[in-house]
Amino acid sequence: MRPQIVNHPENATEHALEGLALTHPHLIAHDPVTGLVTRARPARDKVGLVSGGGSGHEPLHAGFVGTGMLDVAVPGALYASPTALQVQAGTVAADSGRGVVQIVKNYTGDVLNFRIAGELAEDEAVLTEVVLVDDDLATDRGDADGPGRRGTAAVLAVEKICGAASEAGAGLAEVAALGRRVAGRARTIGLALRAGTHPGAAEPAFVLPDGVIELGVGIHGERGTGRVPLADADGLIAHLVDPLAEALALTRGSSVIAVVNGLGGTSPLELSIAARATHHRLKDLGVTVARSLAGTYVTSLDMHGVSVTLLPADDDLLPLWDAPVRTPALTW
Amino acid sequence: MRPQIVNHPENATEHALEGLALTHPHLIAHDPVTGLVTRARPARDKVGLVSGGGSGHEPLHAGFVGTGMLDVAVPGALYASPTALQVQAGTVAADSGRGVVQIVKNYTGDVLNFRIAGELAEDEAVLTEVVLVDDDLATDRGDADGPGRRGTAAVLAVEKICGAASEAGAGLAEVAALGRRVAGRARTIGLALRAGTHPGAAEPAFVLPDGVIELGVGIHGERGTGRVPLADADGLIAHLVDPLAEALALTRGSSVIAVVNGLGGTSPLELSIAARATHHRLKDLGVTVARSLAGTYVTSLDMHGVSVTLLPADDDLLPLWDAPVRTPALTW
């Protein structure tokens, strides 16, 4: 039995959105009818940014609405894409006259519904561009006909960098191109010591035997790519950093932005230890960490685990990364 | 078996501090020899603020070092007070010529070691004042001879408000008086659905039978004041808000600052639901929530649970609460 702090499984995500908005009324507003989360004070005369997808990944995406990041988040039900009509409403709401970039994690339902929503929004004279985020290295099968890689925590980097560019006045095509570049180069891989538990469920989505961890987990309770023995923090993080460094062809002298992300039930103590291990492992490989984050950003309910996202730190990305941001879940 | 992301129990807190500093090099610095966490750029010509205590409560206190909050954090070992000599070093390091306020959670070892450290610091011509934080309503026995109430999450409010006053140029006596007023009026109570697990331990500090939760828990793995049946989020939060409202004599028209605090292993989804429940319960009681926070701030390792802190929102406190703050764990 794994009890949780919820009222009813049916209203968990709705209540969480309401709670987030009640906590941050100066930053965001939540419309209980449409489900949309918007900035408390909508931006004017800038390229709009909308993202969304299934809930269960809190604080994503609603927690990243605010100055320097998203204009609108479109939350679906738990692990389920929002409808095309919801996304259309969110896309139109994000428009202040200069078009809207839709940031979409690569899941079939999301991709389909954002595409339809984009067409519907264009019918309302809102120009749209799509940035597809498909960073999960665990699902990289090199198979052009398959569904491709899943979208996971790199969406935070895409939203941050596109948000900064849009805030600085970049045009629709420029913001979209930047987002595609970030999405194209960021890779993520995660591991779990315990799967997340659906509100109302008695047990986690999958149960691990003692002494093993699940490598390459997704953020929807899917099993990963394999199981490996539990190791110390340095050993666990090596399972993530090493394949990322290989996939990104990092070499001595490379420089990266690193995001160490808790998957929902990971304690701050553990996250800081994981951050240390990530820094040390990259240093051992000769890679410079230009910027890093460690926190709980893109979750799978209360999964106990961690993901690492690496993004090569091109010189032009750093000022955008460093630009001010004020959202419920990310502020500097 | 409850596995964790650690290297070795002996170095868990030290590695976590190193990881926090590696993640936020522009904000804080960690000295591995003294253990102290200081601002990356020490403040000048202001009242210094130092706090500390046992580790295992991350991000407290190191996560609250930075502009608008602490100057120095003195971390002890896991759940163990730092030594008087460590606190002395931290107190002296926090001084920029206008004296130092020591913010101390009410535990016997901390109180003793901060007192000795204050005397030693005065020998070095550093003026000190102590603010004792004893907010835990679960330990309020009305017994003047006992150890008094424990110090828990209200320490965040004391550090934030003293920090703002100190940054604004207030003098030593003024900052201390303000801290004492906040500490004197803030109350906290917490509950756990699962206790925290010591790094390296196989099981949580105490094990709850199915269907009950522990009410009035501390942040050191102590049992609480009693067990009550598991309820929905609204019911759980009522167990916290109602006794706080009574103890603070809140009435219709009262206004509070509310901190909804995750105890380490609580997911963001649950924390937002708890925040909603807190807002609703207070509204039902006719109490206005002037400001609120919901996050993981003062923990008991990876405890699955939540505490609520309420502080009457006096008019002069709100500008101090709203003043800018830039620390690893709290920024606005």
XYZ file of C-alpha atoms in Angstrom:
664
model
C 0.000 0.000 0.000
C 1.373 3.379 -0.978
C -0.868 6.138 0.367
C -0.809 9.608 -1.171
C -1.951 13.143 -0.439
C -4.857 13.357 -2.883
C -8.562 13.888 -2.636
C -9.731 11.588 -5.406
C -7.857 10.107 -8.359
C -10.310 11.824 -10.704
C -9.529 15.342 -9.491
C -5.846 15.042 -8.579
C -4.404 16.929 -11.526
C -7.139 19.576 -11.479
C -6.659 20.179 -7.756
C -2.884 20.384 -8.221
C -3.275 23.049 -10.913
C -5.627 25.007 -8.684
C -3.145 24.719 -5.801
C -0.275 25.928 -7.967
C -2.279 28.940 -9.092
C -3.415 29.747 -5.531
C 0.244 29.669 -4.435
C 1.486 31.874 -7.286
C -1.364 34.308 -8.082
C 1.111 37.017 -9.097
C 2.619 34.715 -11.757
C -0.092 32.461 -13.189
C -3.828 31.994 -13.534
C -5.690 28.715 -13.983
C -9.033 28.631 -15.755
C -10.989 25.697 -14.309
C -13.323 25.620 -17.321
C -10.765 25.460 -20.144
C -8.023 23.976 -17.976
C -5.507 26.459 -19.390
C -2.739 27.961 -17.287
C -1.779 31.446 -18.458
C 0.442 34.246 -17.203
C -1.226 36.427 -14.582
C -0.415 39.354 -16.862
C -0.313 38.249 -20.506
C 2.731 39.400 -22.451
C 2.304 41.784 -25.363
C 3.957 42.014 -28.747
C 6.169 38.950 -28.531
C 6.220 35.500 -30.042
C 3.946 33.319 -27.932
C 5.079 30.033 -26.416
C 2.668 27.241 -25.635
C 3.379 23.766 -24.372
C 1.384 21.018 -22.766
C 0.748 17.347 -22.593
C -0.454 14.810 -20.110
C -0.367 15.645 -16.410
C 1.563 13.634 -13.830
C 4.829 15.419 -14.663
C 4.445 18.325 -12.233
C 5.737 21.015 -12.081
C 5.892 20.649 -15.903
C 4.329 22.496 -17.796
C 2.183 24.807 -15.659
C 5.136 25.494 -13.355
C 7.054 27.005 -16.276
C 4.494 29.634 -17.221
C 5.744 33.147 -16.598
C 8.136 35.829 -17.748
C 11.028 34.315 -19.667
C 9.380 30.955 -20.299
C 5.899 29.857 -21.424
C 2.869 32.029 -22.097
C 0.384 29.191 -21.807
C 0.370 25.580 -20.594
C -2.278 23.139 -21.769
C -2.559 20.308 -19.244
C -4.189 17.050 -20.262
C -5.513 14.434 -17.895
C -3.064 12.146 -16.122
C -0.580 10.828 -18.688
C -3.070 11.723 -21.468
C -2.700 14.342 -24.183
C -4.919 17.400 -24.039
C -7.472 17.473 -26.863
C -6.837 19.332 -30.099
C -9.506 21.859 -29.129
C -7.792 22.522 -25.784
C -4.461 22.995 -27.542
C -6.108 25.259 -30.114
C -7.506 27.423 -27.299
C -4.076 27.500 -25.627
C -2.335 28.395 -28.869
C -4.727 31.240 -29.600
C -4.409 32.456 -25.998
C -0.614 32.528 -26.365
C -0.744 34.786 -29.418
C -0.062 38.478 -29.016
C 0.107 39.119 -32.741
C 3.502 37.681 -33.622
C 2.645 34.009 -33.883
C 3.107 31.088 -31.527
C 5.740 28.401 -31.100
C 4.252 25.122 -29.914
C 6.714 23.063 -27.850
C 5.637 19.432 -28.094
C 7.080 16.359 -26.412
C 7.276 13.452 -28.828
C 4.282 11.272 -27.978
C 1.814 10.195 -30.642
C -1.239 11.834 -29.074
C 0.502 15.102 -28.312
C 2.042 15.350 -31.776
C -1.314 14.695 -33.458
C -3.330 17.048 -31.281
C -0.824 19.900 -31.484
C -0.721 19.505 -35.283
C -4.508 19.699 -35.601
C -4.569 22.567 -33.115
C -1.965 24.415 -35.164
C -4.084 24.085 -38.280
C -7.171 25.268 -36.432
C -5.250 28.206 -34.984
C -3.998 29.161 -38.444
C -7.670 29.297 -39.484
C -7.961 31.997 -36.821
C -4.998 33.808 -38.415
C -2.520 32.717 -35.719
C 0.793 31.702 -37.289
C 2.328 28.660 -35.627
C 5.575 26.745 -35.637
C 6.184 23.412 -33.928
C 9.302 22.441 -31.971
C 9.379 18.707 -31.335
C 11.304 17.593 -28.241
C 12.631 14.035 -28.513
C 15.569 13.836 -26.167
C 15.227 10.452 -24.419
C 18.332 8.521 -25.350
C 16.873 5.306 -23.926
C 14.436 5.224 -26.858
C 17.008 6.019 -29.542
C 16.742 2.983 -31.808
C 18.099 4.620 -34.966
C 14.906 3.481 -36.665
C 13.556 6.194 -38.988
C 10.184 4.464 -39.323
C 9.529 4.047 -35.596
C 7.964 6.511 -33.163
C 11.380 8.005 -32.449
C 12.746 9.120 -29.113
C 10.381 10.151 -26.309
C 10.338 13.737 -25.098
C 11.413 14.198 -21.495
C 13.333 16.698 -19.371
C 15.061 18.552 -22.230
C 11.720 20.272 -22.729
C 12.730 22.482 -19.783
C 15.822 23.669 -21.675
C 13.820 24.265 -24.852
C 11.205 26.258 -22.951
C 13.864 28.292 -21.112
C 15.901 29.179 -24.172
C 12.949 29.828 -26.501
C 11.364 31.855 -23.703
C 14.417 34.065 -23.362
C 14.669 34.596 -27.126
C 11.003 35.425 -27.403
C 11.219 37.830 -24.476
C 14.177 39.535 -26.200
C 12.084 40.158 -29.309
C 13.141 37.347 -31.659
C 10.717 36.521 -34.473
C 8.641 33.390 -34.943
C 11.018 31.598 -37.301
C 14.038 32.508 -35.176
C 12.525 31.264 -31.914
C 11.409 28.039 -33.587
C 14.817 27.454 -35.174
C 16.514 27.981 -31.827
C 14.132 25.564 -30.148
C 14.789 22.958 -32.828
C 18.524 23.361 -32.385
C 18.279 22.874 -28.620
C 15.907 19.923 -28.984
C 18.157 18.417 -31.618
C 21.225 18.496 -29.406
C 19.926 17.824 -25.899
C 19.756 14.250 -24.683
C 18.355 12.779 -21.479
C 18.455 9.437 -19.739
C 16.851 8.445 -16.438
C 16.778 5.692 -13.871
C 14.367 4.657 -11.160
C 14.774 3.061 -7.745
C 10.981 2.888 -7.461
C 8.280 3.566 -10.067
C 5.595 6.198 -9.583
C 2.200 5.276 -8.192
C -1.026 6.408 -9.836
C -3.304 8.283 -7.444
C -5.642 5.676 -6.030
C -3.476 2.712 -7.031
C -2.167 0.412 -4.317
C 1.200 -0.255 -5.942
C 3.747 1.498 -8.177
C 3.488 1.105 -11.969
C 6.133 -1.608 -11.777
C 7.842 -3.248 -8.831
C 11.587 -3.726 -8.691
C 13.200 -6.600 -6.838
C 15.605 -5.645 -4.048
C 19.050 -4.654 -5.215
C 18.304 -3.622 -8.802
C 17.300 -0.372 -10.475
C 15.494 0.293 -13.715
C 17.597 2.085 -16.340
C 16.196 4.158 -19.197
C 12.814 4.785 -17.645
C 10.257 7.040 -19.270
C 7.973 9.441 -17.452
C 4.711 7.508 -17.876
C 5.362 4.472 -15.737
C 6.818 2.527 -18.659
C 9.513 0.028 -17.875
C 13.002 1.088 -18.886
C 15.483 -0.514 -21.217
C 16.959 -2.840 -18.646
C 17.801 -3.526 -15.054
C 21.194 -3.143 -13.469
C 22.418 -3.733 -9.935
C 21.923 -0.935 -7.450
C 25.171 0.992 -7.129
C 26.378 3.965 -5.157
C 25.461 7.452 -6.403
C 28.634 7.791 -8.480
C 27.957 4.437 -10.112
C 24.309 5.224 -10.800
C 25.158 8.569 -12.375
C 27.849 6.977 -14.549
C 25.047 4.865 -16.066
C 23.477 8.129 -17.237
C 26.379 10.449 -18.011
C 28.512 7.969 -19.955
C 25.953 7.097 -22.669
C 24.952 10.763 -22.930
C 28.560 11.814 -23.432
C 28.969 9.162 -26.105
C 25.741 10.049 -27.922
C 26.632 13.752 -27.914
C 30.227 12.971 -28.923
C 31.523 15.026 -26.009
C 35.273 15.191 -25.855
C 37.853 16.810 -23.609
C 37.166 20.531 -23.757
C 33.458 20.166 -24.506
C 31.154 22.374 -22.442
C 27.606 21.515 -21.426
C 24.503 22.697 -19.637
C 23.479 19.886 -17.256
C 20.053 19.352 -15.701
C 19.889 16.853 -12.833
C 16.192 16.174 -12.481
C 14.331 14.423 -9.699
C 11.523 12.216 -10.945
C 9.068 13.145 -8.184
C 9.908 11.248 -5.003
C 13.636 11.916 -4.765
C 14.798 13.822 -1.685
C 16.812 17.058 -1.894
C 19.702 15.265 -0.151
C 19.805 12.643 -2.904
C 19.443 15.227 -5.679
C 22.412 17.215 -4.421
C 24.474 14.027 -4.190
C 23.422 13.173 -7.756
C 24.423 16.675 -8.852
C 27.854 16.225 -7.300
C 28.259 12.878 -9.041
C 27.257 14.416 -12.386
C 29.787 17.233 -12.027
C 32.541 14.826 -11.025
C 31.815 12.339 -13.805
C 31.825 15.068 -16.442
C 35.032 16.482 -15.026
C 36.595 13.008 -15.249
C 35.649 12.990 -18.924
C 37.236 16.408 -19.398
C 33.884 18.086 -19.979
C 33.202 21.523 -18.493
C 29.848 22.146 -16.829
C 29.062 25.689 -17.959
C 25.729 25.781 -16.122
C 23.721 23.273 -14.157
C 20.462 22.805 -12.362
C 19.408 20.219 -9.804
C 15.779 20.009 -8.825
C 12.442 18.341 -9.339
C 11.210 19.607 -12.689
C 9.859 16.864 -14.966
C 8.401 14.011 -12.974
C 6.596 10.728 -13.231
C 4.240 11.233 -10.297
C 6.208 10.223 -7.194
C 8.834 8.096 -8.946
C 12.025 7.721 -6.911
C 14.750 8.320 -9.424
C 16.753 10.840 -11.367
C 17.425 11.849 -14.943
C 20.343 13.758 -16.383
C 19.984 16.024 -19.411
C 23.045 17.330 -21.215
C 23.029 20.108 -23.802
C 26.222 21.329 -25.478
C 26.723 24.880 -24.219
C 27.113 26.843 -27.427
C 28.272 30.385 -26.717
C 25.060 31.930 -27.996
C 22.898 29.739 -25.751
C 24.429 30.827 -22.443
C 23.055 34.401 -22.391
C 19.615 32.970 -23.166
C 19.986 30.393 -20.395
C 21.108 33.132 -17.993
C 18.342 35.580 -18.912
C 15.859 36.327 -16.115
C 12.982 33.906 -15.608
C 10.069 34.148 -13.190
C 7.819 31.106 -13.037
C 6.473 28.992 -10.170
C 9.131 26.297 -10.668
C 12.110 28.168 -12.111
C 13.169 31.671 -11.132
C 16.392 33.596 -11.426
C 14.568 -2.402 1.572
C 14.547 1.273 0.668
C 17.502 2.057 -1.614
C 18.792 5.612 -1.952
C 21.026 7.694 -4.169
C 24.043 8.020 -1.878
C 27.675 7.040 -2.007
C 28.189 6.092 1.606
C 26.203 6.983 4.718
C 29.314 8.613 6.160
C 29.707 11.144 3.368
C 26.079 11.753 2.383
C 25.679 15.197 3.906
C 29.143 16.350 2.868
C 28.559 15.212 -0.725
C 25.169 16.914 -0.768
C 26.709 20.221 0.343
C 29.381 19.905 -2.323
C 26.714 19.168 -4.930
C 24.649 22.168 -3.882
C 27.678 24.444 -4.162
C 28.675 22.998 -7.553
C 25.140 23.684 -8.802
C 25.027 27.265 -7.497
C 28.599 28.599 -7.694
C 27.331 32.127 -8.334
C 25.381 32.072 -5.063
C 27.251 29.999 -2.476
C 30.598 28.476 -1.602
C 31.219 25.399 0.524
C 34.461 25.004 2.434
C 35.136 21.272 2.755
C 37.560 21.841 5.637
C 35.380 23.956 7.938
C 32.092 22.685 6.505
C 30.757 26.244 6.322
C 28.526 27.426 3.508
C 28.949 31.115 2.773
C 27.743 33.551 0.138
C 29.807 33.456 -3.038
C 30.284 37.189 -2.543
C 30.152 38.104 1.153
C 27.910 41.019 2.026
C 29.397 44.191 3.456
C 28.247 46.569 6.157
C 25.100 44.775 7.225
C 23.983 42.723 10.200
C 25.148 39.173 9.610
C 22.805 36.202 9.754
C 24.006 32.730 10.634
C 22.001 29.580 11.124
C 22.772 25.891 11.237
C 22.049 22.619 12.886
C 22.031 18.968 12.072
C 21.921 17.893 8.442
C 19.178 15.737 6.960
C 16.826 18.711 6.535
C 17.987 19.747 3.068
C 17.705 22.284 1.506
C 17.792 23.857 5.020
C 20.063 25.748 5.908
C 22.673 25.833 3.145
C 19.948 26.314 0.537
C 18.961 29.581 2.177
C 22.353 31.263 1.983
C 22.360 34.224 -0.373
C 21.172 37.769 -0.865
C 18.131 38.486 1.273
C 18.553 35.515 3.576
C 21.516 33.951 5.409
C 25.153 34.959 5.243
C 26.462 31.658 6.573
C 25.099 28.178 7.239
C 26.812 25.831 9.703
C 25.854 22.248 8.880
C 26.331 19.545 11.447
C 26.417 15.834 10.777
C 23.182 14.003 10.092
C 20.642 15.046 12.751
C 23.535 16.227 14.974
C 24.360 19.761 16.061
C 27.495 21.383 14.678
C 30.146 21.909 17.337
C 30.502 25.180 19.202
C 33.780 25.811 17.380
C 32.101 25.346 13.994
C 29.325 27.728 15.001
C 31.901 30.203 16.290
C 33.687 30.118 12.944
C 30.378 30.580 11.134
C 29.369 33.457 13.375
C 32.660 35.259 12.866
C 32.449 34.629 9.113
C 28.963 36.185 9.037
C 30.157 39.422 10.630
C 30.797 42.449 8.469
C 31.201 44.800 11.408
C 27.611 45.259 12.523
C 27.138 42.122 14.583
C 25.480 38.806 13.899
C 22.051 37.354 14.559
C 22.170 33.618 15.231
C 18.973 31.839 14.198
C 18.721 28.651 16.251
C 16.146 25.880 16.124
C 15.176 24.769 19.603
C 17.132 21.558 20.179
C 19.285 21.109 23.249
C 22.565 20.604 21.380
C 22.023 23.489 18.985
C 20.991 25.878 21.758
C 24.035 24.980 23.831
C 26.546 25.120 21.005
C 25.234 28.392 19.581
C 25.347 29.937 23.080
C 28.971 28.925 23.613
C 29.812 30.020 20.086
C 28.209 33.402 20.720
C 30.365 33.884 23.808
C 33.492 32.865 21.908
C 32.573 35.227 19.066
C 32.069 38.083 21.516
C 35.630 37.407 22.681
C 36.600 38.199 19.100
C 34.610 41.444 19.358
C 31.683 40.157 17.294
C 28.387 41.242 18.852
C 25.733 38.526 18.704
C 22.031 38.135 19.338
C 20.147 34.846 19.377
C 16.729 34.216 17.860
C 15.286 30.932 19.069
C 12.821 29.229 16.744
C 10.361 26.959 18.565
C 7.337 26.701 16.333
C 6.312 23.033 16.457
C 2.817 23.005 17.905
C 2.923 19.219 18.347
C 5.425 19.706 21.162
C 3.559 22.532 22.904
C 2.948 21.063 26.353
C 2.538 24.343 28.215
C 5.305 23.146 30.517
C 7.710 25.952 31.387
C 10.275 23.539 32.809
C 10.392 21.199 29.798
C 12.495 21.503 26.656
C 9.770 23.565 24.986
C 8.583 23.343 21.422
C 10.888 21.993 18.712
C 12.078 24.284 15.922
C 10.892 23.297 12.458
C 9.772 24.970 9.237
C 9.086 28.435 10.682
C 12.853 28.890 10.603
C 12.416 29.611 6.884
C 10.113 32.556 7.669
C 12.490 33.851 10.353
C 15.458 33.647 7.975
C 13.515 35.324 5.144
C 12.207 38.219 7.216
C 15.406 38.831 9.191
C 17.312 38.576 5.949
C 15.227 41.248 4.295
C 15.518 43.570 7.290
C 19.260 43.090 7.485
C 19.626 43.705 3.747
C 17.613 46.927 4.185
C 20.076 48.193 6.777
C 18.342 47.424 10.083
C 20.560 47.253 13.155
C 21.438 44.222 15.263
C 18.806 44.741 17.964
C 16.136 45.520 15.396
C 16.794 42.418 13.280
C 16.857 40.243 16.387
C 13.624 41.720 17.730
C 11.915 41.145 14.406
C 13.133 37.559 14.313
C 11.861 36.973 17.838
C 8.482 38.401 16.915
C 8.192 36.101 13.890
C 9.402 33.083 15.839
C 7.022 33.922 18.661
C 3.969 34.008 16.404
C 4.631 31.311 13.784
C 3.423 27.782 14.446
C 3.924 24.578 12.468
C 2.500 21.085 12.550
C 3.352 18.161 10.305
C 2.206 14.677 9.383
C 3.857 11.698 7.750
C 2.582 8.939 5.483
C 6.044 7.325 5.670
C 9.039 8.169 7.864
C 12.411 9.124 6.437
C 15.121 6.521 5.976
C 18.686 7.092 7.170
C 21.250 6.656 4.391
C 22.362 3.066 4.611
C 19.407 1.915 6.699
C 17.134 -0.780 5.328
C 13.917 0.637 6.736
C 12.367 4.010 7.624
C 12.836 5.399 11.147
C 9.386 4.052 12.050
C 6.948 1.943 10.077
C 3.272 2.784 9.845
C 0.592 0.153 9.456
C -1.584 0.432 6.353
C -4.324 3.002 6.577
C -2.932 5.277 9.282
C -0.719 8.337 9.272
C 1.499 9.821 11.964
C 0.423 13.241 13.184
C 2.706 15.793 14.823
C 5.947 14.366 13.484
C 9.266 16.058 14.062
C 12.065 16.314 11.539
C 14.467 13.833 13.152
C 12.608 10.576 12.673
C 10.835 10.920 16.019
C 7.367 9.483 16.267
C 4.581 12.036 16.322
C 1.913 12.739 18.904
C -0.508 10.161 17.624
C -1.857 8.169 14.731
C -5.041 8.910 12.859
C -6.708 7.160 9.940
C -5.501 8.057 6.466
C -7.882 10.602 4.969
C -8.140 12.483 1.698
C -5.963 15.563 1.216
C -8.600 17.937 2.556
C -8.995 15.773 5.654
C -5.249 15.476 6.211
C -4.735 19.214 5.916
C -7.598 19.912 8.329
C -5.592 17.951 10.929
C -2.866 20.598 10.523
C -4.696 23.859 9.832
C -7.366 23.540 12.518
C -5.057 23.234 15.537
C -2.791 25.963 14.099
C -5.750 28.313 13.705
C -6.823 27.607 17.267
C -3.334 28.056 18.731
C -2.862 31.340 16.868
C -6.401 32.470 17.780
C -7.140 33.166 14.131
C -10.602 34.543 13.553
C -12.638 35.679 10.568
C -10.707 38.508 9.007
C -7.288 37.280 10.167
C -4.565 37.254 7.524
C -1.645 34.824 7.375
C 1.500 33.838 5.545
C 1.250 30.072 4.912
C 4.109 27.700 4.128
C 3.124 24.259 2.837
C 6.303 22.252 3.208
C 7.158 18.856 1.779
C 9.120 16.697 4.193
C 11.474 15.250 1.559
C 9.738 12.502 -0.399
C 6.477 14.232 -1.248
C 5.777 14.699 -4.960
C 5.059 18.110 -6.505
C 1.571 16.842 -7.449
C 0.812 16.088 -3.804
C 2.316 19.364 -2.573
C 0.129 21.409 -4.908
C -2.931 19.452 -3.781
C -1.922 20.099 -0.154
C -1.520 23.795 -0.965
C -5.026 23.900 -2.436
C -6.420 22.167 0.642
C -4.640 24.654 2.925
C -6.032 27.640 1.033
C -9.537 26.174 1.052
C -9.489 25.260 4.750
C -8.301 28.717 5.734
C -10.934 30.316 3.519
C -13.572 28.166 5.213
C -12.365 29.583 8.541
C -12.608 33.122 7.162
C -8.834 33.575 7.172
C -7.144 35.393 4.302
C -3.937 33.922 2.862
C -1.866 37.032 2.241
C 1.108 35.074 0.890
C 1.931 31.414 0.552
C 4.637 29.010 -0.480
C 4.467 25.344 -1.377
C 7.692 23.442 -1.796
C 10.262 21.179 -0.235
C 12.166 23.373 2.197
C 12.682 21.781 5.631
C 12.839 18.017 5.392
C 13.397 14.872 7.365
C 15.511 13.031 4.799
C 13.027 11.429 2.378
C 9.997 11.485 4.674
C 6.710 11.317 2.783
C 4.611 13.959 4.432
C 3.810 17.610 4.742
C 3.862 20.371 7.309
C 1.954 23.629 7.381
C 3.356 26.779 8.972
C 1.123 29.766 9.642
C 2.351 33.232 10.563
C -0.048 36.133 11.156
C 0.613 38.549 8.297
C 1.231 41.815 10.114
C 1.318 44.741 7.697
C 4.976 45.479 8.370
C 6.020 41.881 7.663
C 4.673 41.700 4.119
C 7.194 44.078 2.497
C 9.981 42.094 4.166
C 8.477 38.815 2.953
C 8.163 40.259 -0.567
C 11.686 41.698 -0.675
C 13.995 40.103 -3.243
C 15.784 36.910 -2.269
C 18.377 34.917 -4.210
C 19.377 31.602 -2.688
C 19.619 28.055 -4.043
C 16.252 27.053 -2.572
C 14.269 30.303 -2.492
C 14.421 33.022 -5.106
C 12.119 35.856 -6.075
